CSV table of C-alpha atoms and ligand atoms in Angstrom, one decimal:
chain,number,residue,atom,x,y,z
V,99,MET,CA,0.3,33.1,12.3
V,100,GLY,CA,2.3,36.3,12.1
V,101,ARG,CA,5.5,36.4,10.5
V,102,SER,CA,8.0,36.8,13.9
V,103,THR,CA,6.0,34.8,15.9
V,104,PRO,CA,7.9,31.2,16.4
V,105,PHE,CA,5.6,28.3,15.9
V,106,TYR,CA,6.0,24.5,16.1
V,107,ALA,CA,5.3,22.1,13.0
V,108,CYS,CA,4.8,18.2,14.2
V,109,GLN,CA,7.3,16.1,11.8
V,110,SER,CA,5.0,13.2,11.8
V,111,CYS,CA,1.9,14.8,10.7
V,112,GLY,CA,2.4,18.4,10.1
V,113,ALA,CA,0.5,19.5,12.9
V,114,GLN,CA,1.2,23.2,14.4
V,115,SER,CA,1.1,25.1,17.0
V,116,ARG,CA,2.3,27.8,19.0
V,117,GLN,CA,3.0,26.1,22.4
V,118,PHE,CA,6.0,23.5,22.4
V,119,PHE,CA,4.9,19.9,23.0
V,120,GLY,CA,7.1,16.7,24.0
V,121,ARG,CA,4.0,14.9,22.4
V,122,CYS,CA,2.2,16.3,19.4
V,123,PRO,CA,-1.1,16.7,20.5
V,124,GLY,CA,-2.3,15.6,16.6
V,125,CYS,CA,-0.6,12.2,16.3
V,126,GLY,CA,0.8,11.8,19.1
V,127,SER,CA,4.1,11.1,18.2
V,128,TRP,CA,7.1,11.4,20.6
V,129,ASN,CA,9.6,14.5,20.0
V,130,SER,CA,8.0,15.5,16.6
V,131,LEU,CA,7.6,19.2,17.0
V,132,VAL,CA,10.2,21.3,15.7
V,133,GLU,CA,10.3,25.1,15.5
V,134,GLN,CA,9.6,26.7,12.7
V,135,SER,CA,11.1,30.3,11.8
V,136,ASN,CA,9.1,31.3,8.5
V,137,PRO,CA,5.8,29.8,8.3
V,138,ALA,CA,4.9,31.7,5.3
V,139,ALA,CA,7.6,31.3,3.1
V,140,ASP,CA,5.8,30.1,0.4
V,141,GLY,CA,4.0,32.7,-0.2
V,142,ARG,CA,6.8,34.0,-2.9
V,143,ARG,CA,4.9,32.2,-5.1
V,144,ARG,CA,1.6,33.1,-4.1
V,145,ARG,CA,-0.2,35.7,-6.4
V,146,ALA,CA,-1.3,38.7,-5.3
V,147,ALA,CA,-5.3,39.2,-5.9
V,148,PRO,CA,-6.4,41.4,-9.3
V,149,ALA,CA,-6.9,44.6,-7.9
V,150,PRO,CA,-10.7,45.5,-8.4
V,151,PRO,CA,-12.4,47.1,-11.6
V,152,ALA,CA,-11.8,51.2,-11.2
V,153,ASP,CA,-15.6,52.6,-11.3
V,154,GLY,CA,-17.3,52.3,-15.0
V,155,ALA,CA,-14.8,49.9,-16.6
V,156,THR,CA,-15.2,46.2,-17.7
V,157,PRO,CA,-15.7,43.7,-14.9
V,158,LEU,CA,-13.2,40.9,-14.8
V,159,PRO,CA,-14.7,38.1,-17.0
V,160,ARG,CA,-16.0,34.8,-14.9
V,161,ARG,CA,-14.5,31.9,-15.1
V,162,PHE,CA,-17.2,29.6,-13.3
V,163,GLU,CA,-19.5,28.0,-16.0
V,164,PRO,CA,-22.5,25.5,-15.9
V,165,ILE,CA,-21.4,22.3,-14.9
V,166,GLN,CA,-22.9,20.4,-18.0
V,167,ALA,CA,-21.3,22.8,-20.4
V,168,VAL,CA,-17.8,21.2,-18.7
V,169,GLY,CA,-15.7,19.5,-21.6
V,170,GLU,CA,-15.1,16.0,-20.9
V,171,ARG,CA,-12.2,14.6,-22.4
V,172,PRO,CA,-11.4,10.8,-22.1
V,173,LEU,CA,-9.0,9.4,-19.8
V,174,ARG,CA,-5.9,8.0,-20.9
V,175,ARG,CA,-4.8,6.2,-19.1
V,176,LEU,CA,-0.2,5.3,-19.3
V,177,ALA,CA,0.9,1.3,-19.5
V,178,THR,CA,3.9,1.3,-16.9
V,179,GLY,CA,4.8,-1.8,-18.4
V,180,PHE,CA,3.8,-3.4,-15.3
V,181,PRO,CA,0.0,-4.4,-15.6
V,182,GLU,CA,0.4,-5.1,-11.7
V,183,LEU,CA,1.2,-1.6,-11.3
V,184,ASP,CA,-1.6,-0.7,-13.7
V,185,ARG,CA,-3.8,-2.4,-11.7
V,186,VAL,CA,-3.4,-0.9,-8.4
V,187,LEU,CA,-3.2,2.6,-10.0
V,188,GLY,CA,-6.8,1.8,-11.6
V,189,GLY,CA,-6.2,1.1,-15.1
V,190,GLY,CA,-2.6,2.9,-15.5
V,191,LEU,CA,-1.1,6.3,-14.9
V,192,VAL,CA,-3.5,8.9,-15.7
V,193,PRO,CA,-1.9,12.2,-17.4
V,194,GLY,CA,-1.6,14.7,-15.3
V,195,SER,CA,-2.4,13.1,-11.8
V,196,LEU,CA,0.0,13.4,-8.7
V,197,VAL,CA,0.6,9.5,-7.3
V,198,LEU,CA,2.6,9.0,-4.3
V,199,VAL,CA,4.4,5.9,-3.6
V,200,GLY,CA,5.7,4.9,0.0
V,201,GLY,CA,7.4,2.3,1.8
V,202,ASP,CA,10.3,1.8,4.0
V,203,PRO,CA,13.4,2.6,2.8
V,204,GLY,CA,15.3,0.3,1.1
V,205,ILE,CA,12.5,-1.9,-0.1
V,206,GLY,CA,12.2,-1.2,-3.9
V,207,LYS,CA,10.7,1.8,-4.3
V,208,SER,CA,13.6,3.4,-6.3
V,209,THR,CA,13.6,-0.1,-8.6
V,210,LEU,CA,10.2,0.0,-9.1
V,211,LEU,CA,10.0,3.2,-10.2
V,212,LEU,CA,13.3,3.4,-12.3
V,213,GLN,CA,11.7,-0.1,-14.5
V,214,SER,CA,8.1,2.3,-14.9
V,215,ALA,CA,10.4,4.4,-16.4
V,216,ARG,CA,11.8,2.7,-18.7
V,217,ALA,CA,9.1,0.9,-20.0
V,218,LEU,CA,7.2,4.3,-20.1
V,219,ALA,CA,10.0,5.8,-21.9
V,220,GLU,CA,8.9,3.6,-24.7
V,221,ALA,CA,5.8,5.2,-25.6
V,222,CYS,CA,6.2,9.2,-23.9
V,223,SER,CA,9.0,11.5,-22.7
V,224,VAL,CA,9.9,10.8,-18.9
V,225,LEU,CA,12.2,12.8,-16.7
V,226,TYR,CA,13.7,11.0,-14.0
V,227,VAL,CA,14.6,13.2,-10.9
V,228,SER,CA,17.2,11.4,-8.5
V,229,ALA,CA,17.8,13.5,-5.3
V,230,GLU,CA,19.5,10.6,-3.2
V,231,GLU,CA,21.3,9.0,-5.7
V,232,SER,CA,23.8,10.4,-8.5
V,233,ALA,CA,23.4,9.6,-11.5
V,234,GLN,CA,26.6,7.2,-12.1
V,235,GLN,CA,24.6,5.2,-9.3
V,236,VAL,CA,21.1,5.6,-11.1
V,237,LYS,CA,23.1,4.4,-14.7
V,238,LEU,CA,24.4,1.4,-12.7
V,239,ARG,CA,21.0,0.2,-11.5
V,240,TRP,CA,19.1,1.1,-15.1
V,241,ARG,CA,21.9,-1.2,-16.6
V,242,ARG,CA,21.3,-3.8,-13.7
V,243,LEU,CA,17.3,-3.7,-14.6
V,244,GLY,CA,17.5,-3.5,-18.6
V,245,PRO,CA,16.2,-6.5,-20.4
V,246,GLU,CA,19.9,-7.9,-21.3
V,247,ALA,CA,23.3,-6.1,-20.4
V,248,GLY,CA,24.4,-3.2,-22.8
V,249,ALA,CA,21.0,-3.2,-24.5
V,250,GLU,CA,21.4,0.8,-24.7
V,251,GLY,CA,21.9,2.1,-27.7
V,252,THR,CA,18.8,0.3,-29.3
V,253,GLY,CA,17.4,4.2,-29.6
V,254,ASP,CA,14.1,2.8,-27.0
V,255,GLN,CA,15.1,4.5,-24.3
V,256,ALA,CA,15.2,8.0,-26.0
V,257,GLY,CA,12.6,9.1,-23.9
V,258,LEU,CA,14.0,8.4,-20.8
V,259,GLN,CA,16.1,11.5,-19.3
V,260,LEU,CA,17.9,11.6,-16.2
V,261,LEU,CA,18.5,14.6,-13.9
V,262,ALA,CA,20.6,14.0,-10.3
V,263,GLU,CA,19.4,17.5,-8.5
V,264,THR,CA,18.2,18.4,-5.1
V,265,ASP,CA,17.1,21.9,-5.6
V,266,LEU,CA,13.6,22.3,-6.1
V,267,GLU,CA,14.4,25.3,-8.3
V,268,LEU,CA,16.6,23.7,-11.0
V,269,VAL,CA,14.1,20.6,-11.1
V,270,LEU,CA,11.3,23.1,-11.9
V,271,GLN,CA,13.3,24.6,-14.4
V,272,GLU,CA,14.5,21.3,-16.0
V,273,LEU,CA,10.8,20.0,-15.9
V,274,GLU,CA,9.4,23.1,-17.5
V,275,ALA,CA,11.9,23.2,-20.2
V,276,LEU,CA,11.6,19.8,-20.9
V,277,ARG,CA,7.9,19.2,-20.1
V,278,PRO,CA,8.1,15.9,-19.9
V,279,ALA,CA,5.0,13.4,-20.2
V,280,VAL,CA,5.8,11.5,-16.7
V,281,ALA,CA,8.2,12.7,-14.0
V,282,ILE,CA,9.2,10.9,-10.8
V,283,ILE,CA,10.8,12.3,-7.8
V,284,ASP,CA,12.7,10.1,-5.6
V,285,SER,CA,12.6,11.0,-3.4
V,286,ILE,CA,10.4,14.2,-2.2
V,287,GLN,CA,12.2,14.3,0.9
V,288,ALA,CA,15.4,14.6,0.2
V,289,LEU,CA,14.4,17.7,-2.4
V,290,HIS,CA,15.1,20.8,-0.8
V,291,ASP,CA,13.8,24.7,-1.4
V,292,ALA,CA,16.3,26.8,-0.4
V,293,GLU,CA,13.9,29.8,0.3
V,294,LEU,CA,12.9,27.4,3.1
V,295,SER,CA,15.0,27.6,6.7
V,296,SER,CA,13.9,24.3,7.8
V,297,ALA,CA,16.0,20.9,6.8
V,298,PRO,CA,15.0,18.7,4.0
V,299,GLY,CA,13.2,16.2,4.9
V,300,SER,CA,11.3,18.3,7.1
V,301,VAL,CA,7.1,18.8,6.7
V,302,SER,CA,7.3,22.5,5.8
V,303,GLN,CA,9.8,21.7,3.2
V,304,VAL,CA,7.9,18.5,1.9
V,305,ARG,CA,5.0,19.9,1.6
V,306,ASP,CA,6.3,23.4,-0.4
V,307,CYS,CA,8.6,20.9,-2.5
V,308,ALA,CA,5.6,18.8,-3.4
V,309,ALA,CA,2.6,21.7,-3.8
V,310,ALA,CA,5.2,23.3,-6.1
V,311,LEU,CA,5.8,20.4,-8.1
V,312,GLN,CA,2.1,19.5,-8.3
V,313,ARG,CA,1.6,23.4,-9.9
V,314,LEU,CA,3.7,23.1,-12.3
V,315,ALA,CA,3.0,19.7,-13.3
V,316,LYS,CA,-1.0,19.7,-13.5
V,317,ARG,CA,-0.5,23.0,-15.8
V,318,GLN,CA,1.7,21.5,-17.9
V,319,ASP,CA,-0.3,17.7,-18.1
V,320,THR,CA,2.9,15.7,-16.5
V,321,ALA,CA,1.9,12.7,-14.3
V,322,LEU,CA,4.1,12.9,-11.1
V,323,LEU,CA,5.5,10.0,-9.3
V,324,LEU,CA,6.8,10.9,-6.0
V,325,VAL,CA,8.7,8.2,-3.7
V,326,GLY,CA,7.8,9.0,-0.4
V,327,HIS,CA,9.8,7.0,2.5
V,328,VAL,CA,7.9,6.1,5.9
V,329,THR,CA,9.5,7.1,9.0
V,330,LYS,CA,10.4,5.8,12.3
V,331,GLU,CA,6.9,5.5,13.6
V,332,GLY,CA,5.6,3.7,10.2
V,333,MET,CA,4.0,6.9,8.7
V,334,LEU,CA,4.8,9.0,5.4
V,335,ALA,CA,6.5,12.3,6.3
V,336,GLY,CA,4.0,14.8,6.5
V,337,PRO,CA,0.9,12.4,5.4
V,338,LYS,CA,-1.3,15.0,6.4
V,339,VAL,CA,-0.2,17.5,4.3
V,340,LEU,CA,0.7,14.9,1.2
V,341,GLU,CA,-2.0,12.7,1.3
V,342,HIS,CA,-5.0,15.3,0.2
V,343,LEU,CA,-2.9,16.8,-1.8
V,344,VAL,CA,-2.2,13.7,-4.5
V,345,ASP,CA,-4.9,11.9,-6.8
V,346,ALA,CA,-3.5,8.7,-5.8
V,347,VAL,CA,-1.0,6.8,-2.5
V,348,LEU,CA,0.6,3.9,-3.1
V,349,THR,CA,2.5,1.8,0.0
V,350,PHE,CA,5.0,-0.4,-0.9
V,351,GLU,CA,5.6,-3.2,1.7
V,352,GLY,CA,6.8,-6.5,2.3
V,353,ASP,CA,9.2,-8.4,4.5
V,354,ARG,CA,13.2,-7.4,3.8
V,355,PHE,CA,14.1,-10.8,4.5
V,356,ALA,CA,11.6,-12.5,1.7
V,357,SER,CA,11.5,-11.6,-1.8
V,358,HIS,CA,8.2,-10.6,-2.6
V,359,ARG,CA,6.3,-7.6,-2.1
V,360,LEU,CA,2.8,-6.5,-1.7
V,361,LEU,CA,2.0,-2.7,-3.5
V,362,ARG,CA,-1.8,-1.3,-2.5
V,363,ALA,CA,-3.5,1.9,-3.4
V,364,VAL,CA,-4.4,3.2,-0.3
V,365,LYS,CA,-6.0,6.3,-1.8
V,366,ASN,CA,-7.0,6.2,-5.6
V,367,ARG,CA,-9.1,9.2,-7.5
V,368,PHE,CA,-9.1,7.3,-10.7
V,369,GLY,CA,-9.2,4.5,-8.8
V,370,ALA,CA,-10.6,1.5,-6.7
V,371,THR,CA,-8.6,0.8,-3.0
V,372,HIS,CA,-7.4,-1.9,-1.5
V,373,GLU,CA,-6.2,-3.4,-5.0
V,374,LEU,CA,-3.1,-5.5,-4.3
V,375,GLY,CA,0.2,-6.2,-6.7
V,376,VAL,CA,2.3,-9.1,-6.3
V,377,PHE,CA,5.7,-8.3,-6.4
V,378,GLU,CA,9.3,-10.4,-6.2
V,379,MET,CA,12.2,-9.3,-6.0
V,380,ARG,CA,15.1,-10.5,-7.8
V,381,ASP,CA,18.4,-10.4,-9.4
V,382,ARG,CA,17.7,-8.5,-11.9
V,383,GLY,CA,14.7,-5.9,-10.2
V,384,LEU,CA,11.6,-6.9,-9.7
V,385,ALA,CA,9.1,-9.1,-11.5
V,386,GLU,CA,5.5,-9.9,-11.5
V,387,VAL,CA,3.7,-12.7,-9.3
V,388,THR,CA,0.7,-13.3,-11.8
V,389,ASN,CA,-0.1,-16.3,-9.6
V,390,PRO,CA,0.1,-15.1,-5.7
V,391,SER,CA,-2.0,-17.5,-4.4
V,392,GLU,CA,0.9,-19.8,-4.5
V,393,LEU,CA,3.1,-17.8,-3.0
V,394,PHE,CA,0.9,-17.5,0.3
V,395,LEU,CA,-0.1,-21.0,0.2
V,396,GLY,CA,2.6,-22.7,2.8
V,397,GLY,CA,3.7,-25.2,0.5
V,398,ASP,CA,4.8,-27.1,3.1
V,399,GLY,CA,2.7,-30.0,2.7
V,400,PRO,CA,-0.1,-31.3,4.5
V,401,CYS,CA,0.9,-30.2,8.4
V,402,ALA,CA,-1.3,-30.2,11.5
V,403,GLY,CA,-2.6,-27.0,12.2
V,404,THR,CA,-2.4,-25.4,9.0
V,405,ALA,CA,-5.2,-24.2,7.0
V,406,THR,CA,-6.2,-23.1,3.8
V,407,ILE,CA,-8.3,-19.9,3.3
V,408,VAL,CA,-9.4,-17.5,0.5
V,409,ALA,CA,-8.5,-14.1,1.7
V,410,CYS,CA,-9.8,-11.3,-0.9
V,411,GLU,CA,-7.4,-8.2,-2.0
V,412,GLY,CA,-9.6,-5.7,-3.8
V,413,THR,CA,-11.2,-7.7,-6.7
V,414,ARG,CA,-8.2,-10.3,-6.1
V,415,PRO,CA,-8.7,-12.9,-4.6
V,416,LEU,CA,-5.6,-14.7,-2.9
V,417,LEU,CA,-4.6,-18.6,-1.3
V,418,VAL,CA,-3.7,-18.6,2.1
V,419,ASP,CA,-2.1,-20.7,4.4
V,420,LEU,CA,-2.8,-19.8,8.4
V,421,GLN,CA,-0.7,-21.5,11.0
V,422,ALA,CA,-1.3,-22.4,14.3
V,423,LEU,CA,0.3,-23.7,17.4
V,424,VAL,CA,-0.9,-24.7,20.2
V,425,SER,CA,0.9,-25.8,23.3
V,426,THR,CA,0.4,-26.2,27.4
V,427,THR,CA,1.6,-22.7,28.7
V,428,SER,CA,3.8,-22.7,31.5
V,429,TYR,CA,3.0,-19.4,32.3
V,430,ALA,CA,0.4,-18.1,34.4
V,431,SER,CA,-1.7,-16.5,31.7
V,432,PRO,CA,-1.0,-17.7,28.3
V,433,ARG,CA,1.0,-16.3,25.4
V,434,ARG,CA,-0.7,-15.6,22.2
V,435,THR,CA,1.4,-14.1,19.4
V,436,ALA,CA,-0.2,-13.2,15.6
V,437,THR,CA,1.4,-12.5,12.8
V,438,GLY,CA,-0.8,-11.2,9.8
V,439,ILE,CA,-4.2,-11.0,11.7
V,440,GLY,CA,-5.3,-8.8,14.5
V,441,ILE,CA,-4.5,-10.3,18.2
V,442,ASN,CA,-7.9,-8.6,18.8
V,443,ARG,CA,-9.4,-11.4,16.5
V,444,LEU,CA,-6.9,-14.3,17.7
V,445,HIS,CA,-8.5,-13.5,21.4
V,446,GLN,CA,-12.2,-13.1,20.2
V,447,ILE,CA,-12.0,-16.4,18.4
V,448,LEU,CA,-10.0,-18.4,21.0
V,449,ALA,CA,-12.8,-17.3,23.3
V,450,VAL,CA,-15.5,-18.3,21.0
V,451,LEU,CA,-13.8,-21.9,20.6
V,452,GLU,CA,-13.8,-22.3,24.5
V,453,LYS,CA,-17.1,-20.9,25.0
V,454,HIS,CA,-19.4,-22.7,22.4
V,455,LEU,CA,-16.5,-25.7,22.0
V,456,GLY,CA,-15.9,-26.1,25.6
V,457,LEU,CA,-12.2,-26.5,24.6
V,458,PRO,CA,-10.2,-25.0,27.6
V,459,LEU,CA,-7.8,-23.4,25.2
V,460,SER,CA,-7.0,-20.9,28.4
V,461,ARG,CA,-4.5,-23.6,29.4
V,462,PHE,CA,-2.4,-23.2,25.8
V,463,ASP,CA,-0.2,-20.7,24.5
V,464,CYS,CA,-1.4,-19.7,21.0
V,465,TYR,CA,1.2,-18.8,17.7
V,466,LEU,CA,-0.5,-17.6,15.0
V,467,ALA,CA,0.9,-16.8,11.3
V,468,VAL,CA,-0.2,-16.0,7.8
V,469,ALA,CA,2.4,-17.8,5.4
V,470,GLY,CA,3.8,-15.3,3.0
V,471,GLY,CA,3.8,-12.1,5.3
V,472,LEU,CA,0.7,-11.0,4.3
V,473,ASP,CA,-1.9,-8.9,6.6
V,474,VAL,CA,-5.1,-10.4,6.3
V,475,GLU,CA,-7.5,-8.1,8.2
V,476,GLU,CA,-11.3,-9.5,6.8
V,477,PRO,CA,-12.9,-11.4,9.0
V,478,ALA,CA,-13.3,-14.0,6.2
V,479,ALA,CA,-11.1,-15.7,8.2
V,480,ASP,CA,-12.3,-16.5,11.4
V,481,LEU,CA,-12.9,-19.8,10.2
V,482,GLY,CA,-9.3,-20.3,9.3
V,483,VAL,CA,-8.4,-19.3,12.4
V,484,ALA,CA,-11.0,-21.6,14.5
V,485,ALA,CA,-9.6,-24.4,12.1
V,486,ALA,CA,-5.9,-24.0,12.0
V,487,VAL,CA,-6.2,-23.8,16.1
V,488,VAL,CA,-8.7,-26.6,16.8
V,489,ALA,CA,-6.4,-28.2,14.2
V,490,SER,CA,-3.2,-27.7,15.9
V,491,TYR,CA,-5.0,-28.7,19.6
V,492,ARG,CA,-5.8,-31.8,18.4
V,493,ASP,CA,-3.4,-32.4,16.7
V,494,LEU,CA,-5.0,-33.2,13.1
V,495,THR,CA,-4.0,-32.7,9.7
V,496,LEU,CA,-6.8,-31.2,7.9
V,497,PRO,CA,-7.9,-32.8,4.8
V,498,ALA,CA,-6.2,-31.7,2.0
V,499,GLY,CA,-7.8,-29.9,-1.0
V,500,THR,CA,-10.3,-28.0,1.9
V,501,VAL,CA,-10.5,-24.1,1.7
V,502,ARG,CA,-12.6,-22.6,4.5
V,503,GLY,CA,-14.2,-19.4,4.0
V,504,GLY,CA,-16.5,-17.2,6.9
V,505,GLY,CA,-16.9,-15.0,9.7
V,506,LEU,CA,-17.2,-16.0,13.0
V,507,GLY,CA,-20.0,-13.9,15.4
V,508,VAL,CA,-19.8,-13.8,18.9
V,509,GLY,CA,-22.6,-16.2,19.5
V,510,GLY,CA,-20.6,-19.0,17.6
V,511,GLN,CA,-22.8,-18.6,14.2
V,512,ILE,CA,-21.1,-18.2,10.7
V,513,ARG,CA,-21.1,-14.8,9.4
V,514,SER,CA,-21.3,-14.4,5.3
V,515,VAL,CA,-18.7,-13.1,3.6
V,516,GLY,CA,-18.3,-10.8,0.4
V,517,GLN,CA,-17.0,-12.2,-2.7
V,518,LEU,CA,-17.7,-15.7,-2.2
V,519,GLU,CA,-18.0,-16.6,-5.4
V,520,LEU,CA,-14.6,-15.1,-6.7
V,521,ARG,CA,-13.2,-16.8,-3.7
V,522,LEU,CA,-14.7,-20.1,-4.7
V,523,GLN,CA,-13.7,-19.5,-8.4
V,524,GLU,CA,-9.7,-19.3,-7.5
V,525,ALA,CA,-10.1,-22.5,-4.7
V,526,ALA,CA,-11.2,-24.1,-8.0
V,527,ARG,CA,-8.5,-22.4,-10.5
V,528,LEU,CA,-5.9,-24.0,-8.2
V,529,GLY,CA,-7.2,-27.3,-7.8
V,530,PHE,CA,-9.2,-26.8,-4.5
V,531,THR,CA,-12.1,-30.0,-4.6
V,532,ARG,CA,-14.1,-28.2,-1.1
V,533,ALA,CA,-15.1,-25.7,0.5
V,534,VAL,CA,-16.5,-24.7,3.7
V,535,VAL,CA,-18.7,-21.8,3.2
V,536,PRO,CA,-21.6,-20.0,5.3
V,537,ARG,CA,-25.1,-21.6,5.5
V,538,GLY,CA,-27.4,-19.9,2.6
V,539,SER,CA,-24.8,-18.9,0.4
V,540,GLY,CA,-26.8,-19.7,-2.4
V,541,LEU,CA,-24.0,-20.6,-4.4
V,542,ALA,CA,-24.4,-25.1,-4.9
V,543,PRO,CA,-24.8,-24.2,-8.6
V,544,VAL,CA,-21.5,-22.4,-9.4
V,545,ALA,CA,-19.9,-24.4,-6.7
V,546,ALA,CA,-21.4,-27.4,-8.5
V,547,ALA,CA,-19.9,-26.2,-12.0
V,548,LEU,CA,-16.8,-25.4,-10.6
V,549,GLY,CA,-16.5,-29.2,-9.4
V,550,LEU,CA,-16.6,-27.5,-6.1
V,551,GLU,CA,-18.6,-29.9,-3.0
V,552,LEU,CA,-19.6,-27.1,-0.7
V,553,LEU,CA,-20.3,-27.5,2.6
V,554,GLU,CA,-22.4,-24.8,4.3
V,555,ALA,CA,-22.4,-24.5,7.9
V,556,GLY,CA,-24.4,-22.6,9.8
V,557,GLY,CA,-22.9,-22.6,13.5
V,558,VAL,CA,-19.4,-23.1,14.5
V,559,ALA,CA,-19.3,-26.8,15.9
V,560,GLU,CA,-20.8,-27.4,12.5
V,561,ALA,CA,-18.3,-25.6,10.6
V,562,LEU,CA,-15.0,-27.1,12.2
V,563,VAL,CA,-16.6,-30.8,11.6
V,564,ALA,CA,-16.9,-29.9,8.2
V,565,ALA,CA,-13.2,-28.2,7.9
V,566,LEU,CA,-11.6,-30.7,10.0
V,567,GLY,CA,-13.5,-33.8,9.1
V,568,ALA,CA,-13.6,-34.5,12.6
V,569,ASP,CA,-15.6,-33.9,16.0
V,570,PRO,CA,-13.8,-30.8,16.9
V,571,ALA,CA,-14.6,-30.9,20.8
V,572,ALA,CA,-14.2,-35.2,20.7
V,573,ASP,CA,-11.1,-36.4,23.2
B,1098,LIG,P1,15.8,0.5,-4.3
B,1098,LIG,O1,14.7,0.5,-5.0
B,1098,LIG,O2,17.1,1.0,-3.7
B,1098,LIG,O3,15.1,0.8,-2.7
B,1098,LIG,P2,14.2,2.4,-2.1
B,1098,LIG,O4,14.1,3.1,-3.5
B,1098,LIG,O5,12.8,1.8,-1.7
B,1098,LIG,O6,15.0,2.5,-1.1
B,1098,LIG,O7,15.7,-1.7,-3.7
B,1098,LIG,C1,17.0,-1.4,-2.8
B,1098,LIG,C2,17.1,-3.2,-2.1
B,1098,LIG,O8,17.0,-4.0,-3.7
B,1098,LIG,C3,18.3,-3.1,-2.4
B,1098,LIG,O9,18.5,-4.5,-1.0
B,1098,LIG,C4,18.5,-4.1,-3.6
B,1098,LIG,C5,17.5,-5.1,-3.8
B,1098,LIG,N1,17.9,-4.5,-5.7
B,1098,LIG,C6,17.8,-6.4,-5.8
B,1098,LIG,O10,17.5,-7.6,-5.2
B,1098,LIG,N2,18.1,-6.6,-7.0
B,1098,LIG,C7,17.9,-5.5,-7.7
B,1098,LIG,O11,18.4,-5.6,-9.6
B,1098,LIG,C8,17.7,-3.8,-7.6
B,1098,LIG,C9,17.9,-3.1,-8.4
B,1098,LIG,C10,17.6,-4.5,-6.2
B,1099,LIG,MG1,15.6,4.6,-3.3
């Protein structure tokens, strides 16, 4: 693409085109294409290719080597002060790595990273670049987050340096001068490269700033944490551009009206994805929730239409309450809503119950919610959804102390689920005494050792008899 040819870049996904479209052909977002005038603006940082050696001169030394000869360094990890964050990162922050922390504005990204900066600064040098808030504002927050008000001056924070700056060039200069072990950029969308004409936060700015920071950070082995806001459409600005560039993408999410926050790894070159960290926003910053199962159990005591399941997020089992409300419909087609679970899964489970148990659910509205605002995507929740729906339909309170885990096939069969042993251990730890699981789990000895009564079921009717303690189809 020539320098003088105007082109358009999507502000959501970074796709480029010479033609203007009202809807991005790459990601489908509307009105996201913006004219860019200078596509090759980051060329100024590109080095010219070395000149070929003149005839007879010694050839340039080659830099490739056999893979066996490549030296291996043990992977050190820096502790962030939050074991939950360390676990999501794969065991701590890897020096020289580039991590993107995304989330809605106001969810607590700055709080999380400033608290981590505090802890990291006790062991290494940290530069916190605030591009959105003034140094005064960050200081106020830092005080609020301290273990004791006015605890500054104890000397333990000597390693934490603060820079309130939005100009990329100045940030790079300071990074080069300080060579910190960790640098936090809050946020990448607020930084701006004066050599690009586009506005801060646009795809070209975000890409250019992140790439320039990455080059410097890799050279001096600085671990970089970039804060990225999620755009209106629910995507990290320039995700296609940044996600491939960074080593890990963490998302920080939660219900603004509830105090808990969930941290997930959606990409991680140094650890597993789908790990989950749970935090709670308090008056003095974020606190870890070490026993999240308690958070996702409704806590309202026995109640018709509530079923407990053991969900698994990464390697972490979580007990979660599902709550269903089934009531006679006054609409031509019944209303179905699902919060925290895919609506199509709910439709399918209702169809299975209608077909295989003969329940006339098409004459009933059905509302389903996962307690605590968690998203449960795995099929292991199916049996719990079915139990909650039937319990509400029949106005039954499910027997206390029972959990269920199992997928539901369209033929009404109960499907096996992964990590069942881990799930049973968590259920037993929290005082549950019975578990309804797919037939052939082979876990009878494990359950016996845990003191759990194991009810194995092959079909939906059988599973529900076990889960409800009553015949679901009886009237
Ligand atoms: P913040 O970290 O500024 O969010 P982000 O950087 O993701 O935009 O968090 C902002 C919210 O957190 C704000 O609504 C106030 C609240 N908060 C607390 O409840 N307790 C605290 O100790 C702090 C620092 C913030
Ligand atoms: Mg912030």
